[in-house]
PDB file of C-alpha atoms and ligand atoms in Angstrom:
ATOM      1  CA  MET A   1     -82.098  32.609 -89.948  1.00 69.00           C
ATOM      2  CA  SER A   2     -80.413  36.001 -89.750  1.00 82.00           C
ATOM      3  CA  GLN A   3     -83.527  37.568 -88.210  1.00 91.00           C
ATOM      4  CA  PHE A   4     -83.323  35.047 -85.316  1.00 97.00           C
ATOM      5  CA  LEU A   5     -79.602  35.732 -85.035  1.00 97.00           C
ATOM      6  CA  ASP A   6     -80.076  39.509 -84.851  1.00 97.00           C
ATOM      7  CA  VAL A   7     -82.552  39.102 -82.002  1.00 98.00           C
ATOM      8  CA  ALA A   8     -80.228  36.697 -80.156  1.00 98.00           C
ATOM      9  CA  ILE A   9     -77.309  39.126 -80.542  1.00 98.00           C
ATOM     10  CA  GLU A  10     -79.346  42.002 -79.129  1.00 98.00           C
ATOM     11  CA  ILE A  11     -80.495  39.890 -76.161  1.00 98.00           C
ATOM     12  CA  ALA A  12     -76.984  38.524 -75.441  1.00 98.00           C
ATOM     13  CA  ARG A  13     -75.664  42.088 -75.376  1.00 98.00           C
ATOM     14  CA  GLU A  14     -78.390  43.121 -72.913  1.00 98.00           C
ATOM     15  CA  ALA A  15     -77.636  40.124 -70.676  1.00 98.00           C
ATOM     16  CA  GLY A  16     -73.932  40.950 -70.864  1.00 98.00           C
ATOM     17  CA  ALA A  17     -74.732  44.472 -69.703  1.00 98.00           C
ATOM     18  CA  ILE A  18     -76.265  42.936 -66.565  1.00 97.00           C
ATOM     19  CA  LEU A  19     -73.289  40.654 -65.917  1.00 97.00           C
ATOM     20  CA  ARG A  20     -70.434  43.086 -66.620  1.00 97.00           C
ATOM     21  CA  PRO A  21     -70.965  45.506 -63.676  1.00 96.00           C
ATOM     22  CA  GLU A  22     -71.979  42.649 -61.366  1.00 95.00           C
ATOM     23  CA  PHE A  23     -68.643  40.954 -62.142  1.00 95.00           C
ATOM     24  CA  ASP A  24     -66.875  43.833 -60.351  1.00 94.00           C
ATOM     25  CA  ARG A  25     -69.047  43.627 -57.237  1.00 91.00           C
ATOM     26  CA  PRO A  26     -68.961  41.093 -54.369  1.00 86.00           C
ATOM     27  CA  LYS A  27     -71.043  38.036 -55.234  1.00 88.00           C
ATOM     28  CA  GLN A  28     -73.521  36.040 -53.187  1.00 86.00           C
ATOM     29  CA  ILE A  29     -73.109  32.413 -54.125  1.00 89.00           C
ATOM     30  CA  SER A  30     -75.270  29.404 -53.378  1.00 90.00           C
ATOM     31  CA  TYR A  31     -74.752  25.751 -54.205  1.00 93.00           C
ATOM     32  CA  LYS A  32     -76.766  23.515 -56.548  1.00 86.00           C
ATOM     33  CA  GLY A  33     -74.368  20.628 -55.827  1.00 83.00           C
ATOM     34  CA  GLU A  34     -71.060  19.967 -54.023  1.00 81.00           C
ATOM     35  CA  VAL A  35     -69.146  22.505 -56.180  1.00 81.00           C
ATOM     36  CA  ASP A  36     -71.926  23.572 -58.541  1.00 81.00           C
ATOM     37  CA  ILE A  37     -72.269  27.290 -57.891  1.00 87.00           C
ATOM     38  CA  VAL A  38     -75.087  29.664 -58.809  1.00 90.00           C
ATOM     39  CA  THR A  39     -75.247  33.438 -58.250  1.00 92.00           C
ATOM     40  CA  GLU A  40     -77.991  36.034 -58.396  1.00 94.00           C
ATOM     41  CA  SER A  41     -76.382  37.189 -61.653  1.00 95.00           C
ATOM     42  CA  ASP A  42     -77.120  33.813 -63.323  1.00 96.00           C
ATOM     43  CA  ARG A  43     -80.780  34.280 -62.385  1.00 96.00           C
ATOM     44  CA  ARG A  44     -81.012  37.922 -63.406  1.00 96.00           C
ATOM     45  CA  SER A  45     -79.388  37.240 -66.762  1.00 98.00           C
ATOM     46  CA  GLU A  46     -81.696  34.289 -67.389  1.00 98.00           C
ATOM     47  CA  ALA A  47     -84.829  36.245 -66.416  1.00 97.00           C
ATOM     48  CA  LEU A  48     -83.984  38.909 -68.982  1.00 98.00           C
ATOM     49  CA  ILE A  49     -83.133  36.469 -71.777  1.00 98.00           C
ATOM     50  CA  VAL A  50     -86.220  34.303 -71.265  1.00 98.00           C
ATOM     51  CA  ALA A  51     -88.559  37.319 -71.046  1.00 98.00           C
ATOM     52  CA  ARG A  52     -87.150  38.776 -74.266  1.00 98.00           C
ATOM     53  CA  LEU A  53     -87.292  35.466 -76.159  1.00 97.00           C
ATOM     54  CA  ARG A  54     -90.896  34.861 -75.028  1.00 97.00           C
ATOM     55  CA  LYS A  55     -91.895  38.311 -76.208  1.00 97.00           C
ATOM     56  CA  HIS A  56     -90.291  37.852 -79.638  1.00 97.00           C
ATOM     57  CA  TYR A  57     -91.190  34.173 -80.140  1.00 97.00           C
ATOM     58  CA  PRO A  58     -94.155  33.088 -77.987  1.00 95.00           C
ATOM     59  CA  ASP A  59     -94.542  29.815 -79.909  1.00 95.00           C
ATOM     60  CA  HIS A  60     -90.898  28.712 -79.486  1.00 96.00           C
ATOM     61  CA  ALA A  61     -89.760  26.370 -76.686  1.00 97.00           C
ATOM     62  CA  ILE A  62     -87.025  27.543 -74.287  1.00 97.00           C
ATOM     63  CA  ILE A  63     -84.620  25.376 -72.276  1.00 97.00           C
ATOM     64  CA  ALA A  64     -82.681  27.526 -69.826  1.00 97.00           C
ATOM     65  CA  GLU A  65     -80.168  26.312 -67.248  1.00 96.00           C
ATOM     66  CA  GLU A  66     -81.718  27.877 -64.156  1.00 93.00           C
ATOM     67  CA  GLY A  67     -85.120  26.407 -64.971  1.00 92.00           C
ATOM     68  CA  SER A  68     -87.209  29.362 -66.131  1.00 90.00           C
ATOM     69  CA  GLY A  69     -87.691  28.090 -69.693  1.00 91.00           C
ATOM     70  CA  SER A  70     -90.964  26.770 -71.058  1.00 88.00           C
ATOM     71  CA  ALA A  71     -92.141  23.965 -73.294  1.00 86.00           C
ATOM     72  CA  ALA A  72     -94.304  24.809 -76.302  1.00 80.00           C
ATOM     73  CA  ALA A  73     -96.389  21.913 -77.651  1.00 78.00           C
ATOM     74  CA  GLY A  74     -95.174  20.856 -81.109  1.00 85.00           C
ATOM     75  CA  ALA A  75     -92.660  23.707 -81.296  1.00 90.00           C
ATOM     76  CA  LYS A  76     -90.350  23.493 -84.303  1.00 94.00           C
ATOM     77  CA  TYR A  77     -87.820  25.812 -82.685  1.00 97.00           C
ATOM     78  CA  CYS A  78     -86.193  25.558 -79.274  1.00 97.00           C
ATOM     79  CA  TRP A  79     -83.834  28.083 -77.673  1.00 98.00           C
ATOM     80  CA  HIS A  80     -81.060  26.677 -75.457  1.00 98.00           C
ATOM     81  CA  VAL A  81     -79.938  29.327 -72.986  1.00 98.00           C
ATOM     82  CA  ASP A  82     -76.955  29.451 -70.662  1.00 98.00           C
ATOM     83  CA  PRO A  83     -77.344  32.851 -68.984  1.00 98.00           C
ATOM     84  CA  LEU A  84     -73.817  32.671 -67.536  1.00 98.00           C
ATOM     85  CA  ASP A  85     -71.457  29.974 -68.726  1.00 98.00           C
ATOM     86  CA  GLY A  86     -68.438  29.952 -66.442  1.00 97.00           C
ATOM     87  CA  THR A  87     -70.163  30.754 -63.152  1.00 96.00           C
ATOM     88  CA  THR A  88     -67.246  29.468 -61.071  1.00 95.00           C
ATOM     89  CA  ASN A  89     -64.890  31.844 -62.914  1.00 97.00           C
ATOM     90  CA  PHE A  90     -67.382  34.697 -62.503  1.00 97.00           C
ATOM     91  CA  ALA A  91     -67.732  34.049 -58.764  1.00 95.00           C
ATOM     92  CA  HIS A  92     -63.943  34.041 -58.283  1.00 95.00           C
ATOM     93  CA  GLY A  93     -63.317  37.171 -60.371  1.00 96.00           C
ATOM     94  CA  TYR A  94     -61.640  35.256 -63.224  1.00 97.00           C
ATOM     95  CA  PRO A  95     -62.733  37.063 -66.392  1.00 97.00           C
ATOM     96  CA  CYS A  96     -63.672  34.058 -68.499  1.00 98.00           C
ATOM     97  CA  PHE A  97     -67.439  33.671 -68.784  1.00 98.00           C
ATOM     98  CA  ALA A  98     -70.127  34.254 -71.372  1.00 98.00           C
ATOM     99  CA  VAL A  99     -73.785  34.377 -72.260  1.00 98.00           C
ATOM    100  CA  SER A 100     -74.672  31.541 -74.647  1.00 98.00           C
ATOM    101  CA  ILE A 101     -77.893  31.490 -76.673  1.00 98.00           C
ATOM    102  CA  GLY A 102     -78.480  28.824 -79.322  1.00 98.00           C
ATOM    103  CA  LEU A 103     -81.521  28.126 -81.466  1.00 98.00           C
ATOM    104  CA  ALA A 104     -82.233  24.564 -82.642  1.00 97.00           C
ATOM    105  CA  GLU A 105     -84.678  23.602 -85.369  1.00 96.00           C
ATOM    106  CA  GLU A 106     -85.929  20.077 -84.712  1.00 94.00           C
ATOM    107  CA  GLY A 107     -82.853  19.410 -82.564  1.00 93.00           C
ATOM    108  CA  ARG A 108     -80.298  20.861 -85.003  1.00 96.00           C
ATOM    109  CA  PRO A 109     -78.531  24.128 -84.100  1.00 97.00           C
ATOM    110  CA  VAL A 110     -79.321  26.823 -86.679  1.00 98.00           C
ATOM    111  CA  ALA A 111     -78.326  30.081 -84.961  1.00 98.00           C
ATOM    112  CA  GLY A 112     -76.000  30.810 -82.069  1.00 98.00           C
ATOM    113  CA  VAL A 113     -74.438  33.623 -80.093  1.00 98.00           C
ATOM    114  CA  VAL A 114     -71.752  33.515 -77.397  1.00 98.00           C
ATOM    115  CA  PHE A 115     -70.914  36.860 -75.799  1.00 98.00           C
ATOM    116  CA  ASN A 116     -68.029  37.553 -73.407  1.00 98.00           C
ATOM    117  CA  PRO A 117     -68.879  40.935 -71.850  1.00 98.00           C
ATOM    118  CA  VAL A 118     -65.396  41.448 -70.368  1.00 98.00           C
ATOM    119  CA  SER A 119     -63.435  41.088 -73.612  1.00 98.00           C
ATOM    120  CA  ASP A 120     -66.448  42.416 -75.526  1.00 98.00           C
ATOM    121  CA  GLU A 121     -66.192  39.472 -77.931  1.00 98.00           C
ATOM    122  CA  MET A 122     -69.414  38.541 -79.712  1.00 98.00           C
ATOM    123  CA  PHE A 123     -69.247  35.186 -81.509  1.00 98.00           C
ATOM    124  CA  THR A 124     -72.122  34.583 -83.924  1.00 98.00           C
ATOM    125  CA  ALA A 125     -73.178  31.967 -86.448  1.00 98.00           C
ATOM    126  CA  ALA A 126     -76.186  31.038 -88.561  1.00 98.00           C
ATOM    127  CA  ARG A 127     -76.467  27.693 -90.397  1.00 97.00           C
ATOM    128  CA  GLY A 128     -74.943  27.970 -93.863  1.00 97.00           C
ATOM    129  CA  GLU A 129     -73.846  31.571 -93.323  1.00 97.00           C
ATOM    130  CA  GLY A 130     -70.456  31.224 -91.632  1.00 98.00           C
ATOM    131  CA  ALA A 131     -69.093  32.061 -88.177  1.00 98.00           C
ATOM    132  CA  TYR A 132     -68.060  35.540 -87.043  1.00 98.00           C
ATOM    133  CA  LEU A 133     -66.265  37.302 -84.201  1.00 98.00           C
ATOM    134  CA  ASN A 134     -67.365  40.913 -83.796  1.00 98.00           C
ATOM    135  CA  GLY A 135     -68.597  40.864 -87.382  1.00 98.00           C
ATOM    136  CA  LYS A 136     -65.386  39.419 -88.908  1.00 98.00           C
ATOM    137  CA  ARG A 137     -65.424  35.958 -90.469  1.00 98.00           C
ATOM    138  CA  ILE A 138     -63.561  33.313 -88.432  1.00 98.00           C
ATOM    139  CA  HIS A 139     -62.098  29.929 -89.349  1.00 98.00           C
ATOM    140  CA  VAL A 140     -60.677  26.970 -87.472  1.00 98.00           C
ATOM    141  CA  SER A 141     -56.922  26.523 -87.205  1.00 98.00           C
ATOM    142  CA  PRO A 142     -54.927  25.048 -90.121  1.00 98.00           C
ATOM    143  CA  ILE A 143     -52.715  22.909 -87.817  1.00 98.00           C
ATOM    144  CA  GLU A 144     -52.611  19.268 -88.948  1.00 98.00           C
ATOM    145  CA  LYS A 145     -51.026  17.465 -85.975  1.00 98.00           C
ATOM    146  CA  LEU A 146     -51.966  17.026 -82.336  1.00 98.00           C
ATOM    147  CA  ALA A 147     -48.264  17.415 -81.438  1.00 98.00           C
ATOM    148  CA  TYR A 148     -48.447  21.095 -82.522  1.00 98.00           C
ATOM    149  CA  SER A 149     -51.883  21.761 -81.040  1.00 98.00           C
ATOM    150  CA  LEU A 150     -53.296  23.545 -78.002  1.00 98.00           C
ATOM    151  CA  VAL A 151     -56.428  21.751 -76.828  1.00 98.00           C
ATOM    152  CA  ALA A 152     -58.993  22.202 -74.047  1.00 98.00           C
ATOM    153  CA  THR A 153     -61.355  20.300 -71.812  1.00 98.00           C
ATOM    154  CA  GLY A 154     -63.565  20.742 -68.758  1.00 97.00           C
ATOM    155  CA  PHE A 155     -64.445  18.714 -65.683  1.00 93.00           C
ATOM    156  CA  PRO A 156     -67.903  18.085 -64.221  1.00 79.00           C
ATOM    157  CA  THR A 157     -69.215  19.665 -61.037  1.00 79.00           C
ATOM    158  CA  HIS A 158     -71.392  16.614 -60.287  1.00 75.00           C
ATOM    159  CA  GLN A 159     -70.215  13.056 -59.506  1.00 71.00           C
ATOM    160  CA  ARG A 160     -66.619  14.187 -59.865  1.00 68.00           C
ATOM    161  CA  LYS A 161     -65.097  10.871 -58.834  1.00 69.00           C
ATOM    162  CA  ARG A 162     -66.989   9.068 -61.575  1.00 72.00           C
ATOM    163  CA  SER A 163     -65.354  11.129 -64.294  1.00 75.00           C
ATOM    164  CA  ALA A 164     -62.497   9.369 -66.098  1.00 87.00           C
ATOM    165  CA  ASN A 165     -61.521  12.633 -67.779  1.00 93.00           C
ATOM    166  CA  ILE A 166     -58.271  12.952 -65.851  1.00 93.00           C
ATOM    167  CA  ASN A 167     -56.996   9.981 -67.912  1.00 94.00           C
ATOM    168  CA  TYR A 168     -57.819  11.867 -71.117  1.00 96.00           C
ATOM    169  CA  TYR A 169     -56.219  15.027 -69.708  1.00 96.00           C
ATOM    170  CA  TRP A 170     -53.024  13.079 -69.042  1.00 96.00           C
ATOM    171  CA  GLU A 171     -52.855  11.369 -72.446  1.00 96.00           C
ATOM    172  CA  PHE A 172     -53.588  14.571 -74.386  1.00 98.00           C
ATOM    173  CA  THR A 173     -51.122  16.579 -72.271  1.00 98.00           C
ATOM    174  CA  LEU A 174     -48.327  14.178 -73.204  1.00 96.00           C
ATOM    175  CA  ARG A 175     -49.083  14.468 -76.921  1.00 97.00           C
ATOM    176  CA  SER A 176     -49.836  18.191 -77.462  1.00 98.00           C
ATOM    177  CA  HIS A 177     -48.569  21.679 -76.651  1.00 98.00           C
ATOM    178  CA  GLY A 178     -50.900  21.550 -73.669  1.00 98.00           C
ATOM    179  CA  VAL A 179     -54.443  21.147 -72.384  1.00 98.00           C
ATOM    180  CA  ARG A 180     -56.284  24.202 -71.080  1.00 98.00           C
ATOM    181  CA  ARG A 181     -59.146  23.989 -68.576  1.00 97.00           C
ATOM    182  CA  ASP A 182     -60.680  27.441 -68.865  1.00 97.00           C
ATOM    183  CA  GLY A 183     -64.063  26.860 -67.193  1.00 97.00           C
ATOM    184  CA  SER A 184     -66.492  27.911 -69.922  1.00 98.00           C
ATOM    185  CA  ALA A 185     -67.474  25.255 -72.437  1.00 98.00           C
ATOM    186  CA  ALA A 186     -69.199  27.853 -74.635  1.00 98.00           C
ATOM    187  CA  LEU A 187     -66.011  29.932 -74.874  1.00 98.00           C
ATOM    188  CA  ASP A 188     -63.884  26.791 -75.355  1.00 98.00           C
ATOM    189  CA  LEU A 189     -65.969  25.991 -78.442  1.00 98.00           C
ATOM    190  CA  CYS A 190     -65.578  29.569 -79.683  1.00 99.00           C
ATOM    191  CA  SER A 191     -61.808  29.223 -79.224  1.00 98.00           C
ATOM    192  CA  VAL A 192     -61.883  26.173 -81.520  1.00 98.00           C
ATOM    193  CA  ALA A 193     -64.014  28.133 -84.002  1.00 98.00           C
ATOM    194  CA  CYS A 194     -61.561  31.040 -84.199  1.00 98.00           C
ATOM    195  CA  GLY A 195     -58.383  28.931 -84.184  1.00 98.00           C
ATOM    196  CA  ARG A 196     -57.096  29.596 -80.648  1.00 98.00           C
ATOM    197  CA  PHE A 197     -57.548  25.919 -79.767  1.00 98.00           C
ATOM    198  CA  GLU A 198     -57.333  23.028 -82.230  1.00 98.00           C
ATOM    199  CA  ALA A 199     -59.732  20.873 -80.204  1.00 98.00           C
ATOM    200  CA  PHE A 200     -62.040  20.695 -77.188  1.00 98.00           C
ATOM    201  CA  TRP A 201     -63.607  17.672 -75.568  1.00 98.00           C
ATOM    202  CA  GLU A 202     -65.812  17.198 -72.529  1.00 97.00           C
ATOM    203  CA  PHE A 203     -68.307  14.704 -71.083  1.00 96.00           C
ATOM    204  CA  ASN A 204     -71.906  15.222 -69.991  1.00 95.00           C
ATOM    205  CA  LEU A 205     -72.356  18.791 -71.153  1.00 97.00           C
ATOM    206  CA  HIS A 206     -75.884  20.155 -71.398  1.00 97.00           C
ATOM    207  CA  SER A 207     -77.603  21.511 -74.479  1.00 97.00           C
ATOM    208  CA  TRP A 208     -77.391  25.069 -73.085  1.00 98.00           C
ATOM    209  CA  ASP A 209     -73.570  24.771 -72.860  1.00 98.00           C
ATOM    210  CA  THR A 210     -73.135  23.680 -76.471  1.00 98.00           C
ATOM    211  CA  ALA A 211     -76.033  24.676 -78.772  1.00 98.00           C
ATOM    212  CA  ALA A 212     -74.435  27.952 -79.878  1.00 98.00           C
ATOM    213  CA  GLY A 213     -70.808  26.779 -79.734  1.00 98.00           C
ATOM    214  CA  VAL A 214     -71.347  23.656 -81.838  1.00 98.00           C
ATOM    215  CA  LEU A 215     -72.760  25.733 -84.661  1.00 98.00           C
ATOM    216  CA  LEU A 216     -69.860  28.181 -84.372  1.00 98.00           C
ATOM    217  CA  VAL A 217     -67.329  25.354 -84.757  1.00 98.00           C
ATOM    218  CA  GLU A 218     -69.163  23.802 -87.709  1.00 98.00           C
ATOM    219  CA  GLU A 219     -69.674  27.116 -89.490  1.00 98.00           C
ATOM    220  CA  ALA A 220     -65.974  27.925 -88.975  1.00 98.00           C
ATOM    221  CA  GLY A 221     -65.048  24.703 -90.804  1.00 98.00           C
ATOM    222  CA  GLY A 222     -64.602  22.392 -87.806  1.00 98.00           C
ATOM    223  CA  ARG A 223     -66.141  19.047 -86.900  1.00 98.00           C
ATOM    224  CA  VAL A 224     -68.204  18.044 -83.846  1.00 98.00           C
ATOM    225  CA  THR A 225     -68.927  14.398 -82.991  1.00 98.00           C
ATOM    226  CA  ASP A 226     -68.866  12.067 -80.021  1.00 97.00           C
ATOM    227  CA  MET A 227     -65.574  10.291 -79.251  1.00 96.00           C
ATOM    228  CA  SER A 228     -66.374   7.496 -81.717  1.00 96.00           C
ATOM    229  CA  GLY A 229     -67.019   9.900 -84.583  1.00 97.00           C
ATOM    230  CA  ALA A 230     -70.831   9.530 -84.476  1.00 97.00           C
ATOM    231  CA  PRO A 231     -72.829  12.770 -84.855  1.00 96.00           C
ATOM    232  CA  TYR A 232     -72.996  14.855 -81.669  1.00 97.00           C
ATOM    233  CA  GLU A 233     -76.547  15.250 -80.361  1.00 96.00           C
ATOM    234  CA  LEU A 234     -77.343  18.252 -78.130  1.00 97.00           C
ATOM    235  CA  GLY A 235     -77.054  17.076 -74.518  1.00 95.00           C
ATOM    236  CA  GLY A 236     -75.210  13.893 -75.588  1.00 96.00           C
ATOM    237  CA  PRO A 237     -72.748  12.290 -73.132  1.00 95.00           C
ATOM    238  CA  GLN A 238     -69.532  12.986 -75.115  1.00 96.00           C
ATOM    239  CA  MET A 239     -68.349  15.843 -77.270  1.00 98.00           C
ATOM    240  CA  LEU A 240     -65.277  16.138 -79.452  1.00 98.00           C
ATOM    241  CA  ALA A 241     -64.983  19.431 -81.353  1.00 98.00           C
ATOM    242  CA  THR A 242     -61.936  19.993 -83.542  1.00 98.00           C
ATOM    243  CA  ASN A 243     -60.507  21.921 -86.456  1.00 98.00           C
ATOM    244  CA  ARG A 244     -61.371  18.722 -88.461  1.00 98.00           C
ATOM    245  CA  ARG A 245     -57.683  18.164 -89.311  1.00 98.00           C
ATOM    246  CA  ILE A 246     -56.745  16.550 -85.977  1.00 98.00           C
ATOM    247  CA  HIS A 247     -60.126  14.857 -85.409  1.00 98.00           C
ATOM    248  CA  ALA A 248     -58.979  11.304 -86.240  1.00 98.00           C
ATOM    249  CA  GLU A 249     -55.862  11.678 -84.107  1.00 98.00           C
ATOM    250  CA  MET A 250     -57.943  12.944 -81.169  1.00 98.00           C
ATOM    251  CA  GLN A 251     -60.161   9.872 -81.513  1.00 97.00           C
ATOM    252  CA  GLU A 252     -57.135   7.539 -81.504  1.00 97.00           C
ATOM    253  CA  VAL A 253     -55.793   9.088 -78.294  1.00 97.00           C
ATOM    254  CA  ALA A 254     -59.263   8.972 -76.722  1.00 96.00           C
ATOM    255  CA  LEU A 255     -59.257   5.210 -77.275  1.00 95.00           C
ATOM    256  CA  ILE A 256     -55.948   4.951 -75.395  1.00 93.00           C
ATOM    257  CA  ALA A 257     -57.338   7.101 -72.566  1.00 93.00           C
ATOM    258  CA  GLU A 258     -60.502   5.053 -72.129  1.00 88.00           C
ATOM    259  CA  ARG A 259     -60.373   3.343 -68.763  1.00 63.00           C
ATOM    260  CA  PRO A 260     -63.048   1.856 -66.567  1.00 58.00           C
ATOM    261  CA  ALA A 261     -64.455   4.530 -64.183  1.00 51.00           C
ATOM    262  CA  THR A 262     -63.134   4.333 -60.632  1.00 53.00           C
ATOM    263  CA  GLY A 263     -64.546   5.535 -57.318  1.00 48.00           C
ATOM    264  CA  SER A 264     -68.180   6.528 -56.800  1.00 44.00           C
TER     265      SER A 264
HETATM  266  C1  LIG B   1     -69.853  24.828 -66.815  1.00 91.18           C
HETATM  267  C2  LIG B   1     -68.743  25.336 -67.689  1.00 91.18           C
HETATM  268  C3  LIG B   1     -67.505  24.483 -67.516  1.00 91.18           C
HETATM  269  C4  LIG B   1     -67.785  23.033 -67.813  1.00 91.18           C
HETATM  270  C5  LIG B   1     -68.932  22.528 -66.963  1.00 91.18           C
HETATM  271  C6  LIG B   1     -70.173  23.405 -67.178  1.00 91.18           C
HETATM  272  P1  LIG B   1     -71.635  26.662 -65.894  1.00 91.18           P
HETATM  273  O1  LIG B   1     -71.034  25.609 -67.015  1.00 91.18           O
HETATM  274  O2  LIG B   1     -69.112  25.341 -69.041  1.00 91.18           O
HETATM  275  O3  LIG B   1     -66.471  24.873 -68.385  1.00 91.18           O
HETATM  276  O4  LIG B   1     -66.623  22.277 -67.530  1.00 91.18           O
HETATM  277  O5  LIG B   1     -69.209  21.194 -67.361  1.00 91.18           O
HETATM  278  O6  LIG B   1     -71.207  22.933 -66.348  1.00 91.18           O
HETATM  279  O7  LIG B   1     -72.077  25.816 -64.726  1.00 91.18           O
HETATM  280  O8  LIG B   1     -70.540  27.589 -65.531  1.00 91.18           O
HETATM  281  O9  LIG B   1     -72.757  27.270 -66.629  1.00 91.18           O
HETATM  282 CA1  LIG B   2     -72.739  26.114 -68.644  1.00 91.18          CA
HETATM  283 CA1  LIG B   3     -74.560  28.531 -66.458  1.00 91.18          CA
END
């Protein structure tokens, strides 16, 4: 696995080198949905990542957010690529975004890299080999209670009125040190992995948002499921990632927060 990881690290660093100077320049944005932004930087980063992965692994499948990936019949391995996670932050000059590259073997994440080119933080993990930040081993937080925890979530850019997440936000805010909404699911997962957050939850994330981050949390000693505690599947409708210790408590509060969706 470490050979795949080394290649992913090298590619994430190259993509970060595209994004970093572009972050300081004025951006041209266009819209994929009401508030779903895309920039030329998303496309340039993706073009580089996909080209490099194809060259290294022509028989692997690639799923990439901006659509330039490719299927490979019967492929055992599939790369899940978010060339710029946190595009809204990037477009507004808020320095919280990352390149996320995850490799899944028959649907199960086995290698993952999340790189923030502004803080120069490279989060890496390979199945069974631990999670690392800039080469140093990382672990989830030892905190045992939601009341002493800092947690995080995100809100969708599509069908915003259908999301009941504001109810969850409210219930978790009342029971914790606070809920952060930082705008990059990949980095939120890394923050759980390295103990900055005790938990992160979100609905309707895509496989490119989570493939690398899920592995980072698990390899750092955390737990990732859906809200009911069933195994999280890449691209599944619910994700709950925690330091393991507050997982059951998060699930209990999620039950309280569950309300029928309103609006359209
Ligand atoms: C988004 C970010 C955000 C999350 C959204 C994602 P993008 O990804 O991860 O934190 O709340 O659900 O779509 O569009 O910036 O790649
Ligand atoms: Ca994303
Ligand atoms: Ca993206």
